[in-house]
PDB file of C-alpha atoms in Angstrom:
ATOM      1  CA  MET A   2      53.823   1.838-143.045  1.00  0.00           C
ATOM      2  CA  THR A   3      52.562   3.530-146.029  1.00  0.00           C
ATOM      3  CA  ASP A   4      49.552   5.931-146.611  1.00  0.00           C
ATOM      4  CA  ASP A   5      47.777   4.587-150.039  1.00  0.00           C
ATOM      5  CA  ARG A   6      45.355   6.172-151.385  1.00  0.00           C
ATOM      6  CA  LEU A   7      41.914   4.927-153.763  1.00  0.00           C
ATOM      7  CA  ASP A   8      41.839   8.068-155.743  1.00  0.00           C
ATOM      8  CA  GLU A   9      41.030   7.222-159.473  1.00  0.00           C
ATOM      9  CA  ASN A  10      40.301  10.290-160.328  1.00  0.00           C
ATOM     10  CA  PRO A  11      43.372  12.598-159.736  1.00  0.00           C
ATOM     11  CA  GLU A  12      42.559  15.995-160.360  1.00  0.00           C
ATOM     12  CA  ILE A  13      39.638  15.540-157.439  1.00  0.00           C
ATOM     13  CA  GLY A  14      42.118  14.454-155.155  1.00  0.00           C
ATOM     14  CA  GLU A  15      44.517  17.423-156.282  1.00  0.00           C
ATOM     15  CA  SER A  16      41.227  20.027-155.518  1.00  0.00           C
ATOM     16  CA  VAL A  17      40.657  18.553-152.248  1.00  0.00           C
ATOM     17  CA  GLU A  18      44.182  19.476-151.315  1.00  0.00           C
ATOM     18  CA  GLU A  19      44.373  22.714-152.560  1.00  0.00           C
ATOM     19  CA  THR A  20      41.084  23.343-150.588  1.00  0.00           C
ATOM     20  CA  ALA A  21      42.331  21.697-147.195  1.00  0.00           C
ATOM     21  CA  PRO A  22      43.603  24.648-144.707  1.00  0.00           C
ATOM     22  CA  GLN A  23      47.362  26.074-144.835  1.00  0.00           C
ATOM     23  CA  GLU A  24      49.021  24.838-141.734  1.00  0.00           C
ATOM     24  CA  ARG A  25      51.193  26.939-140.212  1.00  0.00           C
ATOM     25  CA  PRO A  26      55.199  25.468-141.086  1.00  0.00           C
ATOM     26  CA  GLN A  27      57.502  24.611-138.145  1.00  0.00           C
ATOM     27  CA  TYR A  28      60.950  25.746-138.519  1.00  0.00           C
ATOM     28  CA  GLY A  29      63.990  24.291-136.739  1.00  0.00           C
ATOM     29  CA  VAL A  30      67.757  22.937-136.905  1.00  0.00           C
ATOM     30  CA  GLY A  31      68.075  20.243-139.803  1.00  0.00           C
ATOM     31  CA  PRO A  32      65.353  17.953-139.600  1.00  0.00           C
ATOM     32  CA  PHE A  33      64.624  18.409-135.738  1.00  0.00           C
ATOM     33  CA  SER A  34      62.104  20.619-134.166  1.00  0.00           C
ATOM     34  CA  VAL A  35      62.980  23.294-131.722  1.00  0.00           C
ATOM     35  CA  ARG A  36      61.616  20.956-128.812  1.00  0.00           C
ATOM     36  CA  GLU A  37      63.919  17.548-129.946  1.00  0.00           C
ATOM     37  CA  VAL A  38      67.008  19.894-129.985  1.00  0.00           C
ATOM     38  CA  ALA A  39      66.715  20.692-126.444  1.00  0.00           C
ATOM     39  CA  LEU A  40      65.702  17.655-125.300  1.00  0.00           C
ATOM     40  CA  VAL A  41      68.594  15.841-126.995  1.00  0.00           C
ATOM     41  CA  GLY A  42      70.899  18.529-125.350  1.00  0.00           C
ATOM     42  CA  VAL A  43      69.426  18.292-122.007  1.00  0.00           C
ATOM     43  CA  TRP A  44      70.259  14.708-122.251  1.00  0.00           C
ATOM     44  CA  LEU A  45      73.664  15.093-123.792  1.00  0.00           C
ATOM     45  CA  VAL A  46      74.714  16.928-120.708  1.00  0.00           C
ATOM     46  CA  ALA A  47      72.769  14.055-117.888  1.00  0.00           C
ATOM     47  CA  PHE A  48      74.496  11.478-119.850  1.00  0.00           C
ATOM     48  CA  VAL A  49      77.979  13.395-119.512  1.00  0.00           C
ATOM     49  CA  VAL A  50      77.447  14.065-115.897  1.00  0.00           C
ATOM     50  CA  SER A  51      76.235  10.449-115.054  1.00  0.00           C
ATOM     51  CA  PHE A  52      80.068   9.375-115.597  1.00  0.00           C
ATOM     52  CA  PHE A  53      80.909  11.400-112.293  1.00  0.00           C
ATOM     53  CA  SER A  54      80.914   9.759-109.381  1.00  0.00           C
ATOM     54  CA  ILE A  55      77.577  10.534-107.670  1.00  0.00           C
ATOM     55  CA  ALA A  56      79.350  10.247-104.188  1.00  0.00           C
ATOM     56  CA  SER A  57      80.415  13.506-102.134  1.00  0.00           C
ATOM     57  CA  GLU A  58      84.135  13.991-101.049  1.00  0.00           C
ATOM     58  CA  GLN A  59      83.488  13.708 -97.229  1.00  0.00           C
ATOM     59  CA  ALA A  60      81.637  10.109 -98.144  1.00  0.00           C
ATOM     60  CA  MET A  61      84.960   8.798-100.175  1.00  0.00           C
ATOM     61  CA  SER A  62      87.184  10.388 -97.678  1.00  0.00           C
ATOM     62  CA  GLN A  63      85.559   8.205 -95.171  1.00  0.00           C
ATOM     63  CA  LEU A  64      85.336   5.440 -97.897  1.00  0.00           C
ATOM     64  CA  LEU A  65      81.653   5.132 -97.388  1.00  0.00           C
ATOM     65  CA  PHE A  66      81.265   4.367-101.451  1.00  0.00           C
ATOM     66  CA  GLY A  67      82.537   6.123-104.494  1.00  0.00           C
ATOM     67  CA  GLY A  68      81.950   5.636-108.442  1.00  0.00           C
ATOM     68  CA  SER A  69      79.446   6.897-111.009  1.00  0.00           C
ATOM     69  CA  VAL A  70      75.671   5.649-111.384  1.00  0.00           C
ATOM     70  CA  TRP A  71      76.990   3.503-113.967  1.00  0.00           C
ATOM     71  CA  SER A  72      79.020   1.244-111.127  1.00  0.00           C
ATOM     72  CA  ASN A  73      76.462   1.452-108.296  1.00  0.00           C
ATOM     73  CA  GLY A  74      74.160  -2.013-109.331  1.00  0.00           C
ATOM     74  CA  LEU A  75      71.197  -1.249-111.572  1.00  0.00           C
ATOM     75  CA  ASP A  76      70.965   2.052-110.744  1.00  0.00           C
ATOM     76  CA  TRP A  77      71.475   3.233-114.221  1.00  0.00           C
ATOM     77  CA  ILE A  78      68.910   2.067-115.920  1.00  0.00           C
ATOM     78  CA  LEU A  79      65.777   4.436-114.314  1.00  0.00           C
ATOM     79  CA  THR A  80      67.888   6.780-113.728  1.00  0.00           C
ATOM     80  CA  ILE A  81      69.926   7.870-117.077  1.00  0.00           C
ATOM     81  CA  GLY A  82      68.936   4.495-119.488  1.00  0.00           C
ATOM     82  CA  ALA A  83      65.376   4.963-119.975  1.00  0.00           C
ATOM     83  CA  PRO A  84      65.755   8.715-121.537  1.00  0.00           C
ATOM     84  CA  THR A  85      68.798   7.626-122.995  1.00  0.00           C
ATOM     85  CA  VAL A  86      66.301   5.248-124.781  1.00  0.00           C
ATOM     86  CA  ALA A  87      63.892   8.001-125.301  1.00  0.00           C
ATOM     87  CA  VAL A  88      66.167  10.130-126.866  1.00  0.00           C
ATOM     88  CA  PHE A  89      67.304   6.937-129.378  1.00  0.00           C
ATOM     89  CA  LEU A  90      63.743   6.364-130.370  1.00  0.00           C
ATOM     90  CA  ILE A  91      62.813  10.460-130.818  1.00  0.00           C
ATOM     91  CA  ILE A  92      66.219  10.772-132.957  1.00  0.00           C
ATOM     92  CA  LEU A  93      65.438   7.618-135.157  1.00  0.00           C
ATOM     93  CA  ARG A  94      61.803   8.701-136.122  1.00  0.00           C
ATOM     94  CA  ARG A  95      63.051  11.496-137.646  1.00  0.00           C
ATOM     95  CA  PHE A  96      65.378   9.501-139.389  1.00  0.00           C
ATOM     96  CA  SER A  97      62.813   6.345-140.111  1.00  0.00           C
ATOM     97  CA  PRO A  98      58.746   7.559-139.691  1.00  0.00           C
ATOM     98  CA  ASP A  99      58.280   4.005-140.682  1.00  0.00           C
ATOM     99  CA  GLY A 100      60.311   2.426-137.942  1.00  0.00           C
ATOM    100  CA  ILE A 101      59.305   2.094-134.570  1.00  0.00           C
ATOM    101  CA  ARG A 102      56.069   4.015-133.517  1.00  0.00           C
ATOM    102  CA  ARG A 103      55.611   2.598-130.323  1.00  0.00           C
ATOM    103  CA  VAL A 104      57.204   0.924-127.529  1.00  0.00           C
ATOM    104  CA  GLY A 105      54.035  -1.245-126.031  1.00  0.00           C
ATOM    105  CA  SER A 106      51.142   0.608-126.451  1.00  0.00           C
ATOM    106  CA  LEU A 107      52.511   3.950-126.034  1.00  0.00           C
ATOM    107  CA  GLY A 108      54.215   6.642-128.692  1.00  0.00           C
ATOM    108  CA  VAL A 109      57.613   7.435-128.754  1.00  0.00           C
ATOM    109  CA  ASP A 110      56.881  11.182-127.273  1.00  0.00           C
ATOM    110  CA  GLN A 111      54.892   9.509-124.719  1.00  0.00           C
ATOM    111  CA  PHE A 112      56.937   6.681-123.380  1.00  0.00           C
ATOM    112  CA  ALA A 113      59.625   9.683-123.259  1.00  0.00           C
ATOM    113  CA  SER A 114      57.500  11.493-120.785  1.00  0.00           C
ATOM    114  CA  VAL A 115      57.173   8.445-118.714  1.00  0.00           C
ATOM    115  CA  ALA A 116      61.055   7.734-119.322  1.00  0.00           C
ATOM    116  CA  PHE A 117      61.962  11.011-117.711  1.00  0.00           C
ATOM    117  CA  SER A 118      59.351  11.381-115.410  1.00  0.00           C
ATOM    118  CA  VAL A 119      60.827   8.209-113.745  1.00  0.00           C
ATOM    119  CA  SER A 120      64.211   9.710-113.935  1.00  0.00           C
ATOM    120  CA  ALA A 121      63.157  12.803-112.100  1.00  0.00           C
ATOM    121  CA  VAL A 122      61.356  10.791-109.634  1.00  0.00           C
ATOM    122  CA  VAL A 123      64.606   8.224-108.848  1.00  0.00           C
ATOM    123  CA  TRP A 124      67.300  11.655-108.365  1.00  0.00           C
ATOM    124  CA  LEU A 125      64.498  13.186-106.189  1.00  0.00           C
ATOM    125  CA  THR A 126      63.940   9.990-104.037  1.00  0.00           C
ATOM    126  CA  VAL A 127      68.049  10.056-103.470  1.00  0.00           C
ATOM    127  CA  LEU A 128      68.539  13.774-102.714  1.00  0.00           C
ATOM    128  CA  TRP A 129      65.505  12.609-100.314  1.00  0.00           C
ATOM    129  CA  ARG A 130      67.706  10.376 -98.694  1.00  0.00           C
ATOM    130  CA  ASP A 131      70.246  12.513 -98.990  1.00  0.00           C
ATOM    131  CA  ILE A 132      69.046  15.593 -97.330  1.00  0.00           C
ATOM    132  CA  ALA A 133      67.589  13.060 -94.180  1.00  0.00           C
ATOM    133  CA  VAL A 134      70.691  11.724 -93.642  1.00  0.00           C
ATOM    134  CA  ALA A 135      72.268  15.164 -93.243  1.00  0.00           C
ATOM    135  CA  ILE A 136      70.040  16.105 -91.067  1.00  0.00           C
ATOM    136  CA  GLN A 137      70.719  13.327 -88.362  1.00  0.00           C
ATOM    137  CA  THR A 138      74.221  12.502 -88.804  1.00  0.00           C
ATOM    138  CA  GLY A 139      75.626  15.881 -90.750  1.00  0.00           C
ATOM    139  CA  LEU A 140      76.798  13.580 -93.221  1.00  0.00           C
ATOM    140  CA  TRP A 141      76.307  14.456 -96.990  1.00  0.00           C
ATOM    141  CA  ILE A 142      76.636  10.900 -98.603  1.00  0.00           C
ATOM    142  CA  TYR A 143      75.975  12.444-101.590  1.00  0.00           C
ATOM    143  CA  GLY A 144      77.870  15.462-103.833  1.00  0.00           C
ATOM    144  CA  TRP A 145      76.945  17.904-107.037  1.00  0.00           C
ATOM    145  CA  VAL A 146      75.903  15.258-109.265  1.00  0.00           C
ATOM    146  CA  VAL A 147      72.930  14.347-108.132  1.00  0.00           C
ATOM    147  CA  TRP A 148      71.621  17.857-107.976  1.00  0.00           C
ATOM    148  CA  VAL A 149      72.742  18.727-111.470  1.00  0.00           C
ATOM    149  CA  GLU A 150      70.802  15.290-112.557  1.00  0.00           C
ATOM    150  CA  LEU A 151      67.528  16.027-110.844  1.00  0.00           C
ATOM    151  CA  VAL A 152      67.235  19.751-112.421  1.00  0.00           C
ATOM    152  CA  LEU A 153      68.027  18.081-115.981  1.00  0.00           C
ATOM    153  CA  MET A 154      65.254  15.480-115.618  1.00  0.00           C
ATOM    154  CA  LEU A 155      62.690  18.052-114.717  1.00  0.00           C
ATOM    155  CA  ALA A 156      64.278  19.752-117.970  1.00  0.00           C
ATOM    156  CA  GLY A 157      63.049  17.198-119.748  1.00  0.00           C
ATOM    157  CA  VAL A 158      60.007  16.758-118.267  1.00  0.00           C
ATOM    158  CA  VAL A 159      58.989  20.083-118.989  1.00  0.00           C
ATOM    159  CA  LEU A 160      60.318  19.049-122.839  1.00  0.00           C
ATOM    160  CA  THR A 161      58.376  15.901-122.701  1.00  0.00           C
ATOM    161  CA  VAL A 162      55.075  16.629-120.752  1.00  0.00           C
ATOM    162  CA  ALA A 163      54.485  19.803-120.458  1.00  0.00           C
ATOM    163  CA  ALA A 164      55.596  20.754-124.001  1.00  0.00           C
ATOM    164  CA  PRO A 165      52.113  20.601-125.871  1.00  0.00           C
ATOM    165  CA  PHE A 166      51.404  23.824-123.491  1.00  0.00           C
ATOM    166  CA  ILE A 167      54.579  25.708-123.489  1.00  0.00           C
ATOM    167  CA  PRO A 168      55.084  27.715-127.094  1.00  0.00           C
ATOM    168  CA  PRO A 169      57.335  27.320-129.155  1.00  0.00           C
ATOM    169  CA  PHE A 170      57.729  23.477-127.608  1.00  0.00           C
ATOM    170  CA  SER A 171      53.523  23.049-128.501  1.00  0.00           C
ATOM    171  CA  GLU A 172      54.052  23.746-132.203  1.00  0.00           C
ATOM    172  CA  ASP A 173      55.655  20.182-132.640  1.00  0.00           C
ATOM    173  CA  PHE A 174      52.520  18.898-131.555  1.00  0.00           C
ATOM    174  CA  THR A 175      50.267  20.676-133.734  1.00  0.00           C
ATOM    175  CA  GLY A 176      48.431  19.241-137.215  1.00  0.00           C
ATOM    176  CA  ARG A 177      49.922  15.887-136.347  1.00  0.00           C
ATOM    177  CA  ARG A 178      47.775  13.040-138.670  1.00  0.00           C
ATOM    178  CA  GLU A 179      45.261  11.235-136.069  1.00  0.00           C
ATOM    179  CA  ILE A 180      45.752   7.621-136.521  1.00  0.00           C
ATOM    180  CA  VAL A 181      43.747   5.127-134.900  1.00  0.00           C
ATOM    181  CA  ALA A 182      45.173   4.290-131.147  1.00  0.00           C
ATOM    182  CA  HIS A 183      46.559   1.335-130.418  1.00  0.00           C
ATOM    183  CA  ARG A 184      44.221  -1.561-129.302  1.00  0.00           C
ATOM    184  CA  ASN A 185      45.824  -1.471-125.705  1.00  0.00           C
ATOM    185  CA  ALA A 186      45.017   2.063-125.713  1.00  0.00           C
ATOM    186  CA  ARG A 187      40.996   2.360-126.674  1.00  0.00           C
ATOM    187  CA  PRO A 188      38.181   1.898-124.331  1.00  0.00           C
ATOM    188  CA  ILE A 189      37.431  -1.019-122.547  1.00  0.00           C
ATOM    189  CA  ARG A 190      35.263  -3.458-124.052  1.00  0.00           C
ATOM    190  CA  ALA A 191      31.544  -4.151-121.843  1.00  0.00           C
ATOM    191  CA  VAL A 192      31.738  -7.480-119.678  1.00  0.00           C
ATOM    192  CA  SER A 193      28.072  -9.083-120.036  1.00  0.00           C
ATOM    193  CA  PRO A 194      27.259 -11.225-117.317  1.00  0.00           C
ATOM    194  CA  ARG A 195      27.386 -15.495-118.163  1.00  0.00           C
ATOM    195  CA  PRO A 196      23.894 -16.697-118.739  1.00  0.00           C
ATOM    196  CA  ALA A 197      22.668 -18.375-115.552  1.00  0.00           C
ATOM    197  CA  ARG A 198      22.593 -22.210-115.972  1.00  0.00           C
ATOM    198  CA  PRO A 199      19.415 -25.019-116.094  1.00  0.00           C
ATOM    199  CA  PRO A 200      18.368 -26.218-112.825  1.00  0.00           C
ATOM    200  CA  ARG A 201      19.516 -29.912-112.710  1.00  0.00           C
ATOM    201  CA  GLU A 202      16.127 -32.509-113.106  1.00  0.00           C
ATOM    202  CA  ALA A 203      17.897 -34.808-110.856  1.00  0.00           C
ATOM    203  CA  ALA A 204      14.487 -35.851-108.772  1.00  0.00           C
ATOM    204  CA  ALA A 205      12.692 -36.748-112.081  1.00  0.00           C
ATOM    205  CA  ASP A 206      15.624 -38.474-113.405  1.00  0.00           C
ATOM    206  CA  ALA A 207      15.763 -40.715-110.171  1.00  0.00           C
ATOM    207  CA  ASP A 208      12.277 -41.353-110.511  1.00  0.00           C
ATOM    208  CA  THR A 209      12.650 -42.262-113.871  1.00  0.00           C
ATOM    209  CA  ASP A 210      15.387 -45.246-113.103  1.00  0.00           C
ATOM    210  CA  THR A 211      12.668 -46.114-110.263  1.00  0.00           C
ATOM    211  CA  ALA A 212      10.184 -47.063-112.649  1.00  0.00           C
ATOM    212  CA  ALA A 213      12.088 -48.591-115.431  1.00  0.00           C
ATOM    213  CA  PHE A 214      14.148 -50.817-112.645  1.00  0.00           C
ATOM    214  CA  ALA A 215      10.489 -52.014-111.460  1.00  0.00           C
ATOM    215  CA  THR A 216       8.841 -52.796-114.628  1.00  0.00           C
ATOM    216  CA  GLY A 217      12.176 -54.724-115.943  1.00  0.00           C
ATOM    217  CA  ALA A 218      12.539 -56.952-113.035  1.00  0.00           C
ATOM    218  CA  TYR A 219       9.322 -58.063-112.155  1.00  0.00           C
ATOM    219  CA  ALA A 220       7.226 -57.377-115.198  1.00  0.00           C
ATOM    220  CA  GLN A 221       8.009 -60.569-116.571  1.00  0.00           C
ATOM    221  CA  SER A 222       7.723 -64.515-114.499  1.00  0.00           C
ATOM    222  CA  ASP A 223      10.151 -67.571-115.498  1.00  0.00           C
ATOM    223  CA  TYR A 224       7.429 -69.705-115.171  1.00  0.00           C
ATOM    224  CA  ALA A 225       5.352 -67.938-117.962  1.00  0.00           C
ATOM    225  CA  GLN A 226       7.271 -68.315-120.971  1.00  0.00           C
ATOM    226  CA  PRO A 227       5.550 -69.989-123.603  1.00  0.00           C
ATOM    227  CA  ALA A 228       6.599 -73.260-124.943  1.00  0.00           C
ATOM    228  CA  SER A 229       8.677 -73.084-128.394  1.00  0.00           C
ATOM    229  CA  THR A 230       6.042 -74.793-130.236  1.00  0.00           C
ATOM    230  CA  GLU A 231       2.949 -72.395-128.710  1.00  0.00           C
ATOM    231  CA  SER A 232       4.744 -68.998-130.200  1.00  0.00           C
ATOM    232  CA  GLY A 233       5.405 -70.033-133.959  1.00  0.00           C
ATOM    233  CA  TYR A 234       9.301 -70.963-133.585  1.00  0.00           C
ATOM    234  CA  THR A 235      10.631 -72.431-135.851  1.00  0.00           C
ATOM    235  CA  GLU A 236      14.407 -73.804-137.550  1.00  0.00           C
ATOM    236  CA  GLN A 237      14.270 -71.521-139.732  1.00  0.00           C
ATOM    237  CA  ASP A 238      14.057 -68.321-137.885  1.00  0.00           C
ATOM    238  CA  ALA A 239      16.716 -68.589-135.727  1.00  0.00           C
ATOM    239  CA  TRP A 240      19.044 -68.130-139.040  1.00  0.00           C
ATOM    240  CA  ALA A 241      16.544 -65.023-140.149  1.00  0.00           C
ATOM    241  CA  PRO A 242      18.665 -61.614-139.731  1.00  0.00           C
ATOM    242  CA  ALA A 243      17.161 -59.420-137.221  1.00  0.00           C
ATOM    243  CA  GLN A 244      16.373 -56.537-139.883  1.00  0.00           C
ATOM    244  CA  THR A 245      17.267 -56.472-143.670  1.00  0.00           C
ATOM    245  CA  ARG A 246      19.121 -53.864-146.246  1.00  0.00           C
ATOM    246  CA  ASP A 247      16.621 -51.774-147.550  1.00  0.00           C
ATOM    247  CA  THR A 248      13.564 -51.571-145.076  1.00  0.00           C
ATOM    248  CA  PHE A 249      14.254 -48.283-143.244  1.00  0.00           C
ATOM    249  CA  GLU A 250      12.887 -45.628-144.242  1.00  0.00           C
ATOM    250  CA  PRO A 251      14.807 -42.997-145.958  1.00  0.00           C
ATOM    251  CA  VAL A 252      15.474 -39.508-143.845  1.00  0.00           C
ATOM    252  CA  ASP A 253      15.956 -36.438-145.586  1.00  0.00           C
ATOM    253  CA  ALA A 254      19.639 -35.144-144.811  1.00  0.00           C
ATOM    254  CA  GLU A 255      19.504 -31.952-146.334  1.00  0.00           C
ATOM    255  CA  THR A 256      21.110 -29.421-143.962  1.00  0.00           C
ATOM    256  CA  GLU A 257      21.081 -25.781-145.046  1.00  0.00           C
ATOM    257  CA  PRO A 258      25.054 -24.673-145.066  1.00  0.00           C
ATOM    258  CA  PRO A 259      26.028 -21.316-142.559  1.00  0.00           C
ATOM    259  CA  SER A 260      25.586 -18.490-144.483  1.00  0.00           C
ATOM    260  CA  ALA A 261      29.137 -16.996-145.062  1.00  0.00           C
ATOM    261  CA  ALA A 262      29.388 -13.164-144.790  1.00  0.00           C
ATOM    262  CA  LYS A 263      28.777 -11.232-147.922  1.00  0.00           C
ATOM    263  CA  ALA A 264      31.008  -8.804-149.810  1.00  0.00           C
ATOM    264  CA  PHE A 265      29.584  -5.509-150.579  1.00  0.00           C
ATOM    265  CA  TRP A 266      31.567  -2.254-151.987  1.00  0.00           C
ATOM    266  CA  ALA A 267      31.596   0.200-149.454  1.00  0.00           C
ATOM    267  CA  LEU A 268      31.808   4.562-149.769  1.00  0.00           C
ATOM    268  CA  THR A 269      33.715   6.506-146.686  1.00  0.00           C
ATOM    269  CA  PRO A 270      31.866  10.352-146.716  1.00  0.00           C
ATOM    270  CA  GLU A 271      35.596  11.518-146.148  1.00  0.00           C
ATOM    271  CA  GLU A 272      39.432   9.685-146.577  1.00  0.00           C
ATOM    272  CA  ARG A 273      39.434   7.363-143.339  1.00  0.00           C
ATOM    273  CA  ASP A 274      42.954   4.872-142.226  1.00  0.00           C
ATOM    274  CA  VAL A 275      42.718   1.317-143.077  1.00  0.00           C
ATOM    275  CA  VAL A 276      45.181  -0.386-140.394  1.00  0.00           C
ATOM    276  CA  ASP A 277      46.521  -3.912-139.555  1.00  0.00           C
ATOM    277  CA  GLU A 278      46.135  -5.640-136.403  1.00  0.00           C
ATOM    278  CA  ARG A 279      48.435  -3.890-134.392  1.00  0.00           C
ATOM    279  CA  GLY A 280      46.712   0.112-135.712  1.00  0.00           C
ATOM    280  CA  VAL A 281      49.172   0.747-138.026  1.00  0.00           C
ATOM    281  CA  PRO A 282      47.368   2.556-141.027  1.00  0.00           C
ATOM    282  CA  ILE A 283      48.164   0.293-144.672  1.00  0.00           C
ATOM    283  CA  PHE A 284      46.123   2.202-147.041  1.00  0.00           C
ATOM    284  CA  ARG A 285      43.068   5.354-147.024  1.00  0.00           C
ATOM    285  CA  VAL A 286      39.739   4.741-148.582  1.00  0.00           C
ATOM    286  CA  GLY A 287      37.965   8.068-149.283  1.00  0.00           C
ATOM    287  CA  PRO A 288      34.713   9.172-151.281  1.00  0.00           C
ATOM    288  CA  THR A 289      36.329   9.254-154.804  1.00  0.00           C
ATOM    289  CA  ALA A 290      36.476   5.478-155.049  1.00  0.00           C
ATOM    290  CA  TRP A 291      34.415   2.640-153.885  1.00  0.00           C
ATOM    291  CA  ALA A 292      35.657   0.224-151.442  1.00  0.00           C
ATOM    292  CA  LEU A 293      35.758  -3.979-151.267  1.00  0.00           C
ATOM    293  CA  VAL A 294      34.405  -4.554-147.817  1.00  0.00           C
ATOM    294  CA  LEU A 295      35.115  -8.362-147.252  1.00  0.00           C
ATOM    295  CA  GLU A 296      33.038  -8.500-143.624  1.00  0.00           C
ATOM    296  CA  ASP A 297      31.028  -6.544-141.487  1.00  0.00           C
ATOM    297  CA  ARG A 298      31.878  -6.920-138.124  1.00  0.00           C
ATOM    298  CA  GLY A 299      29.398  -4.475-136.685  1.00  0.00           C
ATOM    299  CA  GLU A 300      31.772  -1.801-135.720  1.00  0.00           C
ATOM    300  CA  VAL A 301      35.030  -2.545-138.233  1.00  0.00           C
ATOM    301  CA  PHE A 302      34.988  -3.059-141.590  1.00  0.00           C
ATOM    302  CA  VAL A 303      37.441  -5.735-143.096  1.00  0.00           C
ATOM    303  CA  VAL A 304      38.693  -4.038-146.387  1.00  0.00           C
ATOM    304  CA  ARG A 305      40.441  -5.419-149.104  1.00  0.00           C
ATOM    305  CA  ASN A 306      42.786  -3.096-151.001  1.00  0.00           C
ATOM    306  CA  GLU A 307      43.362  -3.238-154.698  1.00  0.00           C
ATOM    307  CA  ASP A 308      46.612  -4.317-154.409  1.00  0.00           C
ATOM    308  CA  GLY A 309      45.465  -7.339-152.415  1.00  0.00           C
ATOM    309  CA  ARG A 310      46.461  -5.622-148.976  1.00  0.00           C
ATOM    310  CA  VAL A 311      43.498  -6.515-146.118  1.00  0.00           C
ATOM    311  CA  GLY A 312      43.015  -4.274-143.257  1.00  0.00           C
ATOM    312  CA  TYR A 313      40.714  -3.001-140.696  1.00  0.00           C
ATOM    313  CA  LEU A 314      38.313   0.140-140.966  1.00  0.00           C
ATOM    314  CA  HIS A 315      37.144   1.484-137.683  1.00  0.00           C
ATOM    315  CA  ASP A 316      35.377   4.136-138.359  1.00  0.00           C
ATOM    316  CA  VAL A 317      32.144   3.107-140.009  1.00  0.00           C
ATOM    317  CA  SER A 318      30.007   6.046-139.650  1.00  0.00           C
ATOM    318  CA  GLY A 319      28.114   7.623-142.577  1.00  0.00           C
ATOM    319  CA  VAL A 320      29.465   4.567-144.759  1.00  0.00           C
ATOM    320  CA  THR A 321      27.066   4.598-147.987  1.00  0.00           C
ATOM    321  CA  ARG A 322      26.571   0.604-149.405  1.00  0.00           C
ATOM    322  CA  GLY A 323      26.440  -0.366-152.873  1.00  0.00           C
TER     323      GLY A 323
END
């Protein structure tokens, strides 16, 4: 996605950029940083080694099993498949910055940390099982491939999990632009207690029904009905309607329509990102131009850009309303 700016005065925008502190440049190999080159190299060696047989010569001589990790069921998914996907996304990110930015709620670097960590744990489990069997039977089931893969995956963990704390790999994480976190990675919402249900008035309803039944059944007597001549009943009354038109009282049916959200203009004290439903920035608002807010949702503003795009402004602190 692009990061558009609402700068109506370009001179002000240029002066702000000139006064911003200059960040230390990052050098690497081509478009890749030093950390990314080292990580790709570790993965490449691990990928080539994964095609060798993981069984030892002793196990293969006794016809126990053989073959690489690719031919042993689905073991390849966590051992080498997940790190391969992570490295592919890291390479793709350099050539297409607006491409795949997340895997679920994880960023590309976060997914790489998880992938290499899980792979290292799986290889460690295989090696632990091999040592346990060797202690009990004296037979080594797995060969040198397991040891090499474990060392390479641990190197991948260092280049992903511990890289922000190790120079010069930490330069790859310094000065990155801040964006709104994915909705699954944001703080959880508070859970409100359900309102208590009003007590049911079962006893009062039963008393009312009993009273109505008593008066309806025994209030009138069949022998007390007056004759038709005594009540003034005539033959014309039988054809008269019970109610004629325009005899009811008019009722004022005017209802107030629900108040719609009123749009207003807003001015942020500094440039802030306006994101879409997925949390990806689509344009920016700043102190040099008023932004049209379509709806105020409390902690979030629904903002409309000049080109018609609509996004969400999550940082609404210090906003001036116009």
